[in-house]
Amino acid sequence: MTRIGIVGLGYVGLTTSVGVAQLGHQVLGYDLDASRVNLLLTSKPPIHEEGLEQSLGRLIKSNALSFTNHLEDLQSFKPEFVFVCVGTPQDESGAADLTILNSAAQEVAPALPAGGIMIIKSTVPVGTCQKIAQSLNRTDLFVASNPEFLREGTAIKDFMEPDRIVVGANSPEVAKKVMSLYDAIDSPKLETSLESSELIKYAANAYLAMRLSFTNDIANLAEATKANVDQVLFGMGLDKRIGNSFLKPGPGWGGSCFPKDTSALVSIAKSYDSRLPLVESAIASNHAALTRSADVIEGLVGGHLANKTVAVWGVTFKANTDDVRDSPSLKIVDILLKRGATVKAFDPIAIAPGRAGLSMASTALEATVGADALAILTEWPEFSEIPPELVAAGMKEPVVYDARRILPESWRSHFSVFKVLGEAAK
Ligand code: UDX
């Protein structure tokens, strides 16, 4: 059994702790936040993630996994590898802020014995791992890069069944050692330099974000031209070089990765006197998509949002997560509020951080009572199970905007206006 320390028990660190322990290693997760650690020690995950609670319970019980908020515990654990999984948030200029990462690296390096490897899982600008290696002032330690590609909602499954595993290091021996931690996983495995590994992560996320911006722009054009957007995207994706996944139109992309990583990549390029016009356009297209949805809602209530109440279903950035970071729904809500609307929102799991003019309802129906319009902004599947006649009966005006394209066709007859993103008005 290899002893592995995980530093930072946020989304990435926690799912990595569970994943690595499931692979048969002995794992100690470390975080400064005592309340988070205490919660985890009772097998309670602070985030909503499919399968996480059960796995935590099982792994803690079998002593494969434990947590601490004391650095000394990590030191006496003597991990052969430490995964650094702390946040790299966006700073005011759009670049990644490495303050937390740098201090975490300095703090935990002494816990690594000679020959130990610090593995950076946090998303970091190209060149960061090299700089960390130099800053540690220890020639007996190695630094590797091992980006995560986990999607919230399916993170544990993504960990165990990845499309690929990427490990970057300064020497093939170090890369091989890190890759050997994943021996139990059968997937394509790529060993690269530190810089290539760091850039692969940003390139993948920027490409996916660009693809979604393109998808949303095509959906908008399909709406204008009366083309059927499902058929257009399906027909396009049948080309094997394109493929059909990740082509679902929506109100815009968001979450904890795409917005900050696209912006950081643009910033990385600038620091090398280079430009990424496609990524810059994808970001601009996404802003336009969010505003477009707010404009549609404004249009549906008669062109003015002042004194109007909009019901919003879904505040998370996508379904099956409780994460509201950079949520397209909340960005649209903010535009509606700024234009004078009152918003009553409902989400099956999350509560939106407070804002003047926004209140949270305890049921989906309650949010719609007396509303001038209902907007579906997150694709929770249960929304399509709600009886449309009850929704329509309680609203001030039976007006619906489905920005996630999840409501069944049977809803249409119950509403005076039933607008679906990507579809021309019928
Ligand atoms: C993403 C990447 O997929 C993952 O590989 C990376 O490591 C972290 O960032 P995540 O943020 O969990 O994962 O969400 P993802 O499922 O990729 O969705 C991101 C955004 O795109 C969401 O707002 C989602 O609603 C939107 N989206 C996604 C679409 O609008 N249409 C799609 O077809 C897919």
Tab-separated table of C-alpha atoms and ligand atoms in Angstrom:
chain	number	residue	atom	x	y	z
A	1	MET	CA	0.000	0.000	0.000
A	2	THR	CA	1.392	3.379	-0.996
A	3	ARG	CA	0.883	6.231	1.487
A	4	ILE	CA	-0.605	9.275	-0.177
A	5	GLY	CA	-1.376	12.696	1.272
A	6	ILE	CA	-4.011	14.945	-0.285
A	7	VAL	CA	-3.784	18.662	0.416
A	8	GLY	CA	-6.972	20.695	0.069
A	9	LEU	CA	-10.300	18.925	0.540
A	10	GLY	CA	-12.465	20.980	-1.768
A	11	TYR	CA	-14.202	19.476	-4.737
A	12	VAL	CA	-11.076	18.138	-6.441
A	13	GLY	CA	-9.222	17.094	-3.275
A	14	LEU	CA	-12.144	15.248	-1.809
A	15	THR	CA	-13.044	13.300	-4.924
A	16	THR	CA	-9.337	12.576	-5.493
A	17	SER	CA	-8.999	11.300	-1.891
A	18	VAL	CA	-11.853	8.882	-2.436
A	19	GLY	CA	-10.674	7.857	-5.901
A	20	VAL	CA	-7.068	7.217	-4.843
A	21	ALA	CA	-8.186	5.252	-1.756
A	22	GLN	CA	-10.481	3.182	-3.980
A	23	LEU	CA	-7.425	2.279	-6.054
A	24	GLY	CA	-6.012	0.518	-3.000
A	25	HIS	CA	-3.718	3.199	-1.543
A	26	GLN	CA	-3.554	4.473	2.019
A	27	VAL	CA	-4.807	8.074	1.992
A	28	LEU	CA	-4.689	10.953	4.467
A	29	GLY	CA	-6.539	14.104	3.404
A	30	TYR	CA	-5.397	17.397	4.947
A	31	ASP	CA	-7.251	20.705	5.024
A	32	LEU	CA	-6.885	23.782	7.238
A	33	ASP	CA	-10.663	23.935	7.733
A	34	ALA	CA	-11.388	22.013	10.955
A	35	SER	CA	-15.174	22.012	10.504
A	36	ARG	CA	-14.838	20.475	7.031
A	37	VAL	CA	-12.463	17.812	8.341
A	38	ASN	CA	-14.754	16.975	11.284
A	39	LEU	CA	-17.701	16.614	8.917
A	40	LEU	CA	-15.677	14.306	6.669
A	41	LEU	CA	-14.552	12.158	9.591
A	42	THR	CA	-18.231	11.359	10.151
A	43	SER	CA	-18.479	10.414	6.433
A	44	LYS	CA	-20.547	13.499	5.613
A	45	PRO	CA	-19.437	15.140	2.363
A	46	PRO	CA	-19.769	18.948	2.361
A	47	ILE	CA	-20.674	18.768	-1.352
A	48	HIS	CA	-23.392	16.959	-3.256
A	49	GLU	CA	-21.764	14.311	-5.439
A	50	GLU	CA	-23.210	11.026	-6.635
A	51	GLY	CA	-21.844	8.042	-4.650
A	52	LEU	CA	-19.511	10.149	-2.491
A	53	GLU	CA	-21.167	9.577	0.889
A	54	GLN	CA	-21.295	5.780	0.508
A	55	SER	CA	-17.668	5.593	-0.674
A	56	LEU	CA	-16.511	7.834	2.167
A	57	GLY	CA	-18.240	5.649	4.744
A	58	ARG	CA	-16.788	2.445	3.317
A	59	LEU	CA	-13.223	3.740	2.929
A	60	ILE	CA	-13.069	5.387	6.362
A	61	LYS	CA	-14.388	2.213	7.980
A	62	SER	CA	-11.740	0.084	6.278
A	63	ASN	CA	-9.025	2.566	7.365
A	64	ALA	CA	-8.026	3.216	3.759
A	65	LEU	CA	-8.933	6.900	4.141
A	66	SER	CA	-8.752	9.460	6.911
A	67	PHE	CA	-8.699	13.234	7.269
A	68	THR	CA	-6.915	15.759	9.437
A	69	ASN	CA	-6.523	19.486	9.895
A	70	HIS	CA	-3.177	19.081	11.709
A	71	LEU	CA	-0.034	19.354	9.639
A	72	GLU	CA	1.851	17.222	12.185
A	73	ASP	CA	-0.462	14.295	11.350
A	74	LEU	CA	0.494	14.571	7.701
A	75	GLN	CA	4.174	14.715	8.691
A	76	SER	CA	4.003	11.610	10.863
A	77	PHE	CA	2.016	9.810	8.135
A	78	LYS	CA	5.152	10.147	5.933
A	79	PRO	CA	3.403	10.158	2.577
A	80	GLU	CA	5.455	9.023	-0.403
A	81	PHE	CA	3.294	11.218	-2.637
A	82	VAL	CA	1.286	14.357	-1.888
A	83	PHE	CA	-1.429	15.528	-4.259
A	84	VAL	CA	-1.908	19.305	-4.072
A	85	CYS	CA	-5.553	20.056	-4.826
A	86	VAL	CA	-6.075	23.609	-3.563
A	87	GLY	CA	-8.021	26.256	-5.475
A	88	THR	CA	-6.463	28.540	-8.091
A	89	PRO	CA	-9.171	31.214	-8.302
A	90	GLN	CA	-9.300	33.983	-10.857
A	91	ASP	CA	-7.622	37.232	-9.826
A	92	GLU	CA	-8.804	40.701	-10.832
A	93	SER	CA	-6.864	40.592	-14.107
A	94	GLY	CA	-8.405	37.234	-15.097
A	95	ALA	CA	-5.194	35.291	-14.388
A	96	ALA	CA	-5.005	32.380	-11.933
A	97	ASP	CA	-4.196	33.468	-8.377
A	98	LEU	CA	-1.490	31.128	-7.069
A	99	THR	CA	-1.222	32.491	-3.523
A	100	ILE	CA	-2.955	29.529	-1.861
A	101	LEU	CA	-1.126	27.011	-4.053
A	102	ASN	CA	2.311	28.445	-3.306
A	103	SER	CA	1.769	28.547	0.432
A	104	ALA	CA	0.282	25.014	0.453
A	105	ALA	CA	3.323	23.703	-1.444
A	106	GLN	CA	5.717	25.307	1.054
A	107	GLU	CA	3.668	24.101	3.996
A	108	VAL	CA	3.439	20.436	3.034
A	109	ALA	CA	6.863	19.894	1.435
A	110	PRO	CA	8.475	19.062	4.811
A	111	ALA	CA	6.025	16.165	5.185
A	112	LEU	CA	7.566	14.467	2.138
A	113	PRO	CA	10.546	12.198	2.821
A	114	ALA	CA	13.602	12.179	0.516
A	115	GLY	CA	12.556	10.926	-2.916
A	116	GLY	CA	8.948	12.003	-2.312
A	117	ILE	CA	6.828	13.432	-5.130
A	118	MET	CA	4.540	16.452	-4.927
A	119	ILE	CA	1.816	16.054	-7.531
A	120	ILE	CA	0.037	19.233	-8.594
A	121	LYS	CA	-3.598	18.486	-9.440
A	122	SER	CA	-4.771	22.078	-9.155
A	123	THR	CA	-5.188	23.774	-12.528
A	124	VAL	CA	-2.103	25.961	-12.894
A	125	PRO	CA	-0.604	28.207	-15.577
A	126	VAL	CA	2.162	26.754	-17.700
A	127	GLY	CA	5.479	26.948	-15.875
A	128	THR	CA	3.995	26.807	-12.359
A	129	CYS	CA	5.143	23.255	-11.497
A	130	GLN	CA	8.681	24.129	-12.548
A	131	LYS	CA	8.609	27.244	-10.347
A	132	ILE	CA	7.260	25.251	-7.399
A	133	ALA	CA	10.031	22.666	-7.843
A	134	GLN	CA	12.617	25.463	-7.653
A	135	SER	CA	10.951	27.198	-4.714
A	136	LEU	CA	11.000	24.098	-2.505
A	137	ASN	CA	14.804	24.300	-2.157
A	138	ARG	CA	15.016	20.536	-1.815
A	139	THR	CA	16.941	18.568	-4.378
A	140	ASP	CA	15.628	15.307	-2.884
A	141	LEU	CA	11.987	16.086	-3.856
A	142	PHE	CA	10.246	15.914	-7.232
A	143	VAL	CA	7.262	17.778	-8.602
A	144	ALA	CA	4.794	16.276	-11.083
A	145	SER	CA	1.693	17.583	-12.839
A	146	ASN	CA	-1.441	15.432	-12.987
A	147	PRO	CA	-4.431	17.530	-14.077
A	148	GLU	CA	-7.953	16.491	-13.164
A	149	PHE	CA	-10.693	16.189	-15.763
A	150	LEU	CA	-13.545	15.432	-13.364
A	151	ARG	CA	-17.047	16.625	-14.112
A	152	GLU	CA	-19.141	17.596	-11.115
A	153	GLY	CA	-21.980	15.141	-10.634
A	154	THR	CA	-19.993	12.229	-12.102
A	155	ALA	CA	-16.614	12.931	-10.505
A	156	ILE	CA	-16.088	9.542	-8.808
A	157	LYS	CA	-17.044	7.674	-11.956
A	158	ASP	CA	-14.828	9.972	-14.039
A	159	PHE	CA	-11.943	9.260	-11.657
A	160	MET	CA	-12.311	5.487	-11.934
A	161	GLU	CA	-13.123	5.431	-15.673
A	162	PRO	CA	-11.257	8.373	-17.185
A	163	ASP	CA	-10.921	9.108	-20.897
A	164	ARG	CA	-7.189	9.481	-20.192
A	165	ILE	CA	-4.676	10.062	-17.428
A	166	VAL	CA	-2.002	12.690	-18.006
A	167	VAL	CA	1.163	12.932	-15.931
A	168	GLY	CA	3.869	15.516	-16.552
A	169	ALA	CA	7.306	15.442	-14.974
A	170	ASN	CA	10.902	16.500	-15.544
A	171	SER	CA	12.041	12.910	-15.887
A	172	PRO	CA	10.429	9.751	-17.282
A	173	GLU	CA	11.204	7.929	-14.006
A	174	VAL	CA	9.176	10.390	-11.941
A	175	ALA	CA	6.306	10.347	-14.478
A	176	LYS	CA	6.272	6.536	-14.391
A	177	LYS	CA	6.211	6.451	-10.592
A	178	VAL	CA	3.198	8.774	-10.507
A	179	MET	CA	1.469	6.892	-13.314
A	180	SER	CA	1.970	3.616	-11.423
A	181	LEU	CA	-0.475	4.903	-8.790
A	182	TYR	CA	-3.125	4.385	-11.460
A	183	ASP	CA	-2.095	0.821	-12.391
A	184	ALA	CA	-5.564	-0.453	-11.475
A	185	ILE	CA	-7.165	1.813	-14.093
A	186	ASP	CA	-7.329	0.719	-17.692
A	187	SER	CA	-7.342	3.892	-19.798
A	188	PRO	CA	-5.063	5.719	-22.218
A	189	LYS	CA	-2.109	7.048	-20.212
A	190	LEU	CA	0.050	9.912	-21.389
A	191	GLU	CA	3.395	10.895	-19.888
A	192	THR	CA	4.632	14.341	-20.862
A	193	SER	CA	6.780	17.247	-19.754
A	194	LEU	CA	5.471	19.450	-16.933
A	195	GLU	CA	4.576	22.243	-19.355
A	196	SER	CA	2.677	19.994	-21.767
A	197	SER	CA	0.646	18.474	-18.949
A	198	GLU	CA	-0.241	21.911	-17.582
A	199	LEU	CA	-1.302	23.134	-21.010
A	200	ILE	CA	-3.328	20.006	-21.852
A	201	LYS	CA	-5.741	20.819	-19.027
A	202	TYR	CA	-6.340	24.413	-20.175
A	203	ALA	CA	-6.489	23.440	-23.839
A	204	ALA	CA	-9.114	20.761	-23.130
A	205	ASN	CA	-11.345	23.050	-21.085
A	206	ALA	CA	-11.005	25.952	-23.505
A	207	TYR	CA	-11.835	23.678	-26.432
A	208	LEU	CA	-14.952	22.364	-24.671
A	209	ALA	CA	-16.062	25.880	-23.754
A	210	MET	CA	-15.496	26.993	-27.364
A	211	ARG	CA	-17.558	24.048	-28.575
A	212	LEU	CA	-20.427	25.074	-26.298
A	213	SER	CA	-20.253	28.703	-27.394
A	214	PHE	CA	-20.406	27.516	-30.977
A	215	THR	CA	-23.336	25.243	-30.105
A	216	ASN	CA	-25.204	28.118	-28.475
A	217	ASP	CA	-24.507	30.430	-31.410
A	218	ILE	CA	-25.820	27.792	-33.840
A	219	ALA	CA	-28.902	27.331	-31.639
A	220	ASN	CA	-29.494	31.061	-31.868
A	221	LEU	CA	-29.141	30.980	-35.642
A	222	ALA	CA	-31.446	27.959	-35.881
A	223	GLU	CA	-34.031	29.959	-33.965
A	224	ALA	CA	-33.762	32.862	-36.396
A	225	THR	CA	-33.820	30.666	-39.504
A	226	LYS	CA	-36.568	28.297	-38.254
A	227	ALA	CA	-34.174	25.338	-38.598
A	228	ASN	CA	-34.578	22.464	-36.137
A	229	VAL	CA	-31.635	22.844	-33.788
A	230	ASP	CA	-31.718	19.216	-32.578
A	231	GLN	CA	-31.492	17.970	-36.148
A	232	VAL	CA	-28.798	20.484	-37.054
A	233	LEU	CA	-26.547	19.550	-34.122
A	234	PHE	CA	-27.222	15.840	-34.469
A	235	GLY	CA	-26.502	15.968	-38.186
A	236	MET	CA	-23.322	17.916	-37.545
A	237	GLY	CA	-22.182	15.520	-34.793
A	238	LEU	CA	-22.659	12.461	-37.007
A	239	ASP	CA	-19.403	13.448	-38.629
A	240	LYS	CA	-16.983	11.230	-36.716
A	241	ARG	CA	-14.457	14.045	-36.571
A	242	ILE	CA	-17.015	16.117	-34.640
A	243	GLY	CA	-18.966	13.605	-32.527
A	244	ASN	CA	-22.298	14.057	-30.789
A	245	SER	CA	-21.359	14.664	-27.161
A	246	PHE	CA	-21.165	18.080	-25.527
A	247	LEU	CA	-23.465	19.709	-28.061
A	248	LYS	CA	-26.456	20.565	-25.899
A	249	PRO	CA	-27.553	24.166	-26.293
A	250	GLY	CA	-28.286	26.126	-23.143
A	251	PRO	CA	-28.326	29.621	-21.663
A	252	GLY	CA	-24.509	29.688	-21.465
A	253	TRP	CA	-21.706	27.685	-19.896
A	254	GLY	CA	-20.537	28.155	-16.334
A	255	GLY	CA	-19.258	26.319	-13.274
A	256	SER	CA	-16.033	26.338	-11.344
A	257	CYS	CA	-13.781	25.529	-14.318
A	258	PHE	CA	-14.734	26.848	-17.747
A	259	PRO	CA	-15.103	30.565	-16.917
A	260	LYS	CA	-11.917	30.782	-14.848
A	261	ASP	CA	-9.849	28.469	-17.061
A	262	THR	CA	-10.729	30.202	-20.345
A	263	SER	CA	-9.910	33.542	-18.803
A	264	ALA	CA	-6.644	32.220	-17.312
A	265	LEU	CA	-5.625	30.725	-20.672
A	266	VAL	CA	-6.159	34.052	-22.437
A	267	SER	CA	-4.045	35.619	-19.738
A	268	ILE	CA	-1.296	32.965	-20.096
A	269	ALA	CA	-1.189	33.608	-23.853
A	270	LYS	CA	-0.882	37.372	-23.260
A	271	SER	CA	2.036	36.814	-20.908
A	272	TYR	CA	3.831	35.115	-23.834
A	273	ASP	CA	2.878	38.004	-26.185
A	274	SER	CA	0.494	35.638	-27.902
A	275	ARG	CA	-3.260	35.751	-28.551
A	276	LEU	CA	-6.069	33.187	-28.538
A	277	PRO	CA	-8.771	34.962	-30.549
A	278	LEU	CA	-11.040	31.901	-30.664
A	279	VAL	CA	-11.058	31.521	-26.883
A	280	GLU	CA	-11.602	35.275	-26.470
A	281	SER	CA	-14.566	35.020	-28.850
A	282	ALA	CA	-15.958	32.021	-26.988
A	283	ILE	CA	-15.949	34.065	-23.779
A	284	ALA	CA	-17.640	36.995	-25.528
A	285	SER	CA	-20.183	34.641	-27.130
A	286	ASN	CA	-20.999	33.237	-23.694
A	287	HIS	CA	-21.634	36.701	-22.248
A	288	ALA	CA	-23.902	37.393	-25.207
A	289	ALA	CA	-25.763	34.099	-24.648
A	290	LEU	CA	-26.489	34.979	-21.012
A	291	THR	CA	-27.744	38.439	-21.940
A	292	ARG	CA	-29.807	36.918	-24.761
A	293	SER	CA	-31.731	34.763	-22.295
A	294	ALA	CA	-32.400	37.786	-20.064
A	295	ASP	CA	-33.596	39.694	-23.164
A	296	VAL	CA	-35.931	36.848	-24.095
A	297	ILE	CA	-37.494	36.854	-20.623
A	298	GLU	CA	-37.850	40.630	-20.757
A	299	GLY	CA	-39.539	40.342	-24.146
A	300	LEU	CA	-41.936	37.683	-22.880
A	301	VAL	CA	-43.198	39.903	-20.059
A	302	GLY	CA	-43.900	42.821	-22.372
A	303	GLY	CA	-40.518	44.502	-22.787
A	304	HIS	CA	-40.071	45.875	-19.267
A	305	LEU	CA	-38.996	43.949	-16.199
A	306	ALA	CA	-39.785	46.640	-13.629
A	307	ASN	CA	-42.564	45.420	-11.308
A	308	LYS	CA	-42.546	41.968	-12.915
A	309	THR	CA	-42.011	38.747	-11.032
A	310	VAL	CA	-40.021	36.031	-12.742
A	311	ALA	CA	-40.040	32.473	-11.417
A	312	VAL	CA	-36.731	30.686	-11.990
A	313	TRP	CA	-36.281	26.933	-11.784
A	314	GLY	CA	-32.709	25.872	-11.099
A	315	VAL	CA	-29.882	27.989	-9.688
A	316	THR	CA	-26.947	25.556	-9.921
A	317	PHE	CA	-24.589	25.780	-12.911
A	318	LYS	CA	-25.897	22.432	-14.159
A	319	ALA	CA	-28.043	19.585	-12.794
A	320	ASN	CA	-26.833	16.966	-10.271
A	321	THR	CA	-24.596	19.325	-8.335
A	322	ASP	CA	-25.172	21.833	-5.533
A	323	ASP	CA	-22.513	24.135	-6.974
A	324	VAL	CA	-23.661	27.661	-7.799
A	325	ARG	CA	-20.204	29.029	-8.649
A	326	ASP	CA	-20.344	30.990	-11.907
A	327	SER	CA	-23.824	29.642	-12.507
A	328	PRO	CA	-25.381	30.853	-15.783
A	329	SER	CA	-28.724	30.832	-13.990
A	330	LEU	CA	-27.553	33.293	-11.339
A	331	LYS	CA	-25.865	35.489	-13.930
A	332	ILE	CA	-29.188	35.736	-15.757
A	333	VAL	CA	-30.995	36.341	-12.447
A	334	ASP	CA	-28.591	39.217	-11.761
A	335	ILE	CA	-29.412	40.817	-15.122
A	336	LEU	CA	-33.152	40.442	-14.435
A	337	LEU	CA	-32.761	41.995	-10.975
A	338	LYS	CA	-30.704	44.854	-12.384
A	339	ARG	CA	-33.460	45.571	-14.868
A	340	GLY	CA	-35.993	45.863	-12.030
A	341	ALA	CA	-37.552	42.391	-11.804
A	342	THR	CA	-38.316	40.454	-8.655
A	343	VAL	CA	-37.176	36.823	-8.858
A	344	LYS	CA	-38.609	33.829	-7.020
A	345	ALA	CA	-36.301	30.870	-7.515
A	346	PHE	CA	-36.452	27.186	-6.718
A	347	ASP	CA	-33.690	24.595	-6.839
A	348	PRO	CA	-33.962	20.965	-5.705
A	349	ILE	CA	-30.660	21.163	-3.796
A	350	ALA	CA	-28.991	24.547	-3.720
A	351	ILE	CA	-29.849	27.852	-2.125
A	352	ALA	CA	-28.666	30.875	-4.054
A	353	PRO	CA	-26.468	33.310	-2.147
A	354	GLY	CA	-28.641	36.255	-1.060
A	355	ARG	CA	-29.326	39.181	-3.390
A	356	ALA	CA	-31.838	42.030	-3.071
A	357	GLY	CA	-34.958	41.129	-5.046
A	358	LEU	CA	-34.322	37.371	-5.056
A	359	SER	CA	-36.154	34.937	-2.779
A	360	MET	CA	-35.986	31.147	-2.684
A	361	ALA	CA	-39.201	29.101	-2.722
A	362	SER	CA	-39.429	25.731	-1.023
A	363	THR	CA	-41.148	24.018	-3.953
A	364	ALA	CA	-41.070	24.487	-7.699
A	365	LEU	CA	-44.796	25.275	-7.762
A	366	GLU	CA	-44.530	27.824	-4.975
A	367	ALA	CA	-41.961	29.759	-7.011
A	368	THR	CA	-44.440	30.163	-9.861
A	369	VAL	CA	-47.447	31.413	-7.882
A	370	GLY	CA	-48.333	34.910	-9.088
A	371	ALA	CA	-45.343	35.057	-11.471
A	372	ASP	CA	-45.410	36.895	-14.797
A	373	ALA	CA	-43.129	34.305	-16.381
A	374	LEU	CA	-41.321	31.085	-15.561
A	375	ALA	CA	-37.757	30.486	-16.787
A	376	ILE	CA	-36.116	27.052	-16.621
A	377	LEU	CA	-32.414	27.804	-16.236
A	378	THR	CA	-30.952	24.513	-14.933
A	379	GLU	CA	-31.790	21.116	-16.419
A	380	TRP	CA	-32.939	19.236	-13.290
A	381	PRO	CA	-34.853	16.255	-14.729
A	382	GLU	CA	-37.592	16.453	-12.075
A	383	PHE	CA	-38.844	19.754	-13.522
A	384	SER	CA	-40.329	17.908	-16.470
A	385	GLU	CA	-42.423	15.759	-14.065
A	386	ILE	CA	-44.315	18.749	-12.592
A	387	PRO	CA	-47.933	18.967	-13.834
A	388	PRO	CA	-48.033	21.914	-16.267
A	389	GLU	CA	-51.711	22.656	-15.568
A	390	LEU	CA	-50.904	23.364	-11.903
A	391	VAL	CA	-48.048	25.638	-12.896
A	392	ALA	CA	-50.156	27.585	-15.403
A	393	ALA	CA	-53.133	27.890	-13.031
A	394	GLY	CA	-51.099	29.600	-10.289
A	395	MET	CA	-49.213	32.076	-12.477
A	396	LYS	CA	-50.283	35.636	-13.107
A	397	GLU	CA	-49.525	35.077	-16.785
A	398	PRO	CA	-49.003	31.553	-18.162
A	399	VAL	CA	-45.679	32.311	-19.849
A	400	VAL	CA	-42.745	29.902	-19.970
A	401	TYR	CA	-39.170	30.118	-21.244
A	402	ASP	CA	-37.342	26.786	-21.353
A	403	ALA	CA	-33.667	27.711	-21.723
A	404	ARG	CA	-32.550	24.119	-21.102
A	405	ARG	CA	-34.934	22.432	-23.529
A	406	ILE	CA	-36.179	19.868	-20.999
A	407	LEU	CA	-39.933	20.406	-20.811
A	408	PRO	CA	-42.123	17.906	-22.667
A	409	GLU	CA	-44.138	18.990	-25.682
A	410	SER	CA	-47.324	18.341	-23.640
A	411	TRP	CA	-46.621	21.538	-21.687
A	412	ARG	CA	-47.179	23.734	-24.717
A	413	SER	CA	-50.986	23.653	-24.721
A	414	HIS	CA	-51.188	24.921	-21.122
A	415	PHE	CA	-49.420	28.216	-21.718
A	416	SER	CA	-50.244	31.298	-23.734
A	417	VAL	CA	-46.525	31.647	-24.452
A	418	PHE	CA	-44.204	28.629	-24.495
A	419	LYS	CA	-40.773	29.673	-25.679
A	420	VAL	CA	-37.935	27.176	-26.032
A	421	LEU	CA	-34.299	28.274	-26.494
A	422	GLY	CA	-33.158	27.442	-30.013
A	423	GLU	CA	-36.697	27.233	-31.436
A	424	ALA	CA	-38.532	29.801	-33.493
A	425	ALA	CA	-41.859	30.905	-31.924
A	426	LYS	CA	-44.704	28.572	-32.927
B	1	UDX	C1	-15.753	20.746	-16.582
B	1	UDX	C2	-15.049	19.740	-17.504
B	1	UDX	O1	-16.023	18.990	-18.222
B	1	UDX	C3	-14.125	18.845	-16.694
B	1	UDX	O2	-13.443	17.970	-17.565
B	1	UDX	C4	-13.140	19.768	-15.968
B	1	UDX	O3	-12.151	19.091	-15.298
B	1	UDX	C5	-13.909	20.687	-15.034
B	1	UDX	O4	-14.805	21.467	-15.824
B	1	UDX	P1	-17.850	20.711	-14.941
B	1	UDX	O5	-17.500	22.129	-14.644
B	1	UDX	O6	-18.196	19.798	-13.832
B	1	UDX	O7	-16.628	20.012	-15.730
B	1	UDX	O8	-19.097	20.757	-15.910
B	1	UDX	P2	-19.486	20.304	-17.395
B	1	UDX	O9	-20.356	19.113	-17.308
B	1	UDX	O10	-18.329	20.225	-18.280
B	1	UDX	O11	-20.408	21.557	-17.804
B	1	UDX	C6	-19.880	22.888	-17.831
B	1	UDX	C7	-20.944	23.860	-18.299
B	1	UDX	O12	-21.300	23.599	-19.651
B	1	UDX	C8	-22.247	23.795	-17.503
B	1	UDX	O13	-22.727	25.110	-17.317
B	1	UDX	C9	-23.173	22.983	-18.395
B	1	UDX	O14	-24.541	23.242	-18.193
B	1	UDX	C10	-22.718	23.425	-19.781
B	1	UDX	N1	-22.977	22.425	-20.829
B	1	UDX	C11	-22.310	21.242	-20.846
B	1	UDX	C12	-23.883	22.722	-21.834
B	1	UDX	O15	-24.491	23.796	-21.841
B	1	UDX	N2	-24.084	21.799	-22.837
B	1	UDX	C13	-23.430	20.609	-22.885
B	1	UDX	O16	-23.651	19.840	-23.833
B	1	UDX	C14	-22.522	20.317	-21.842
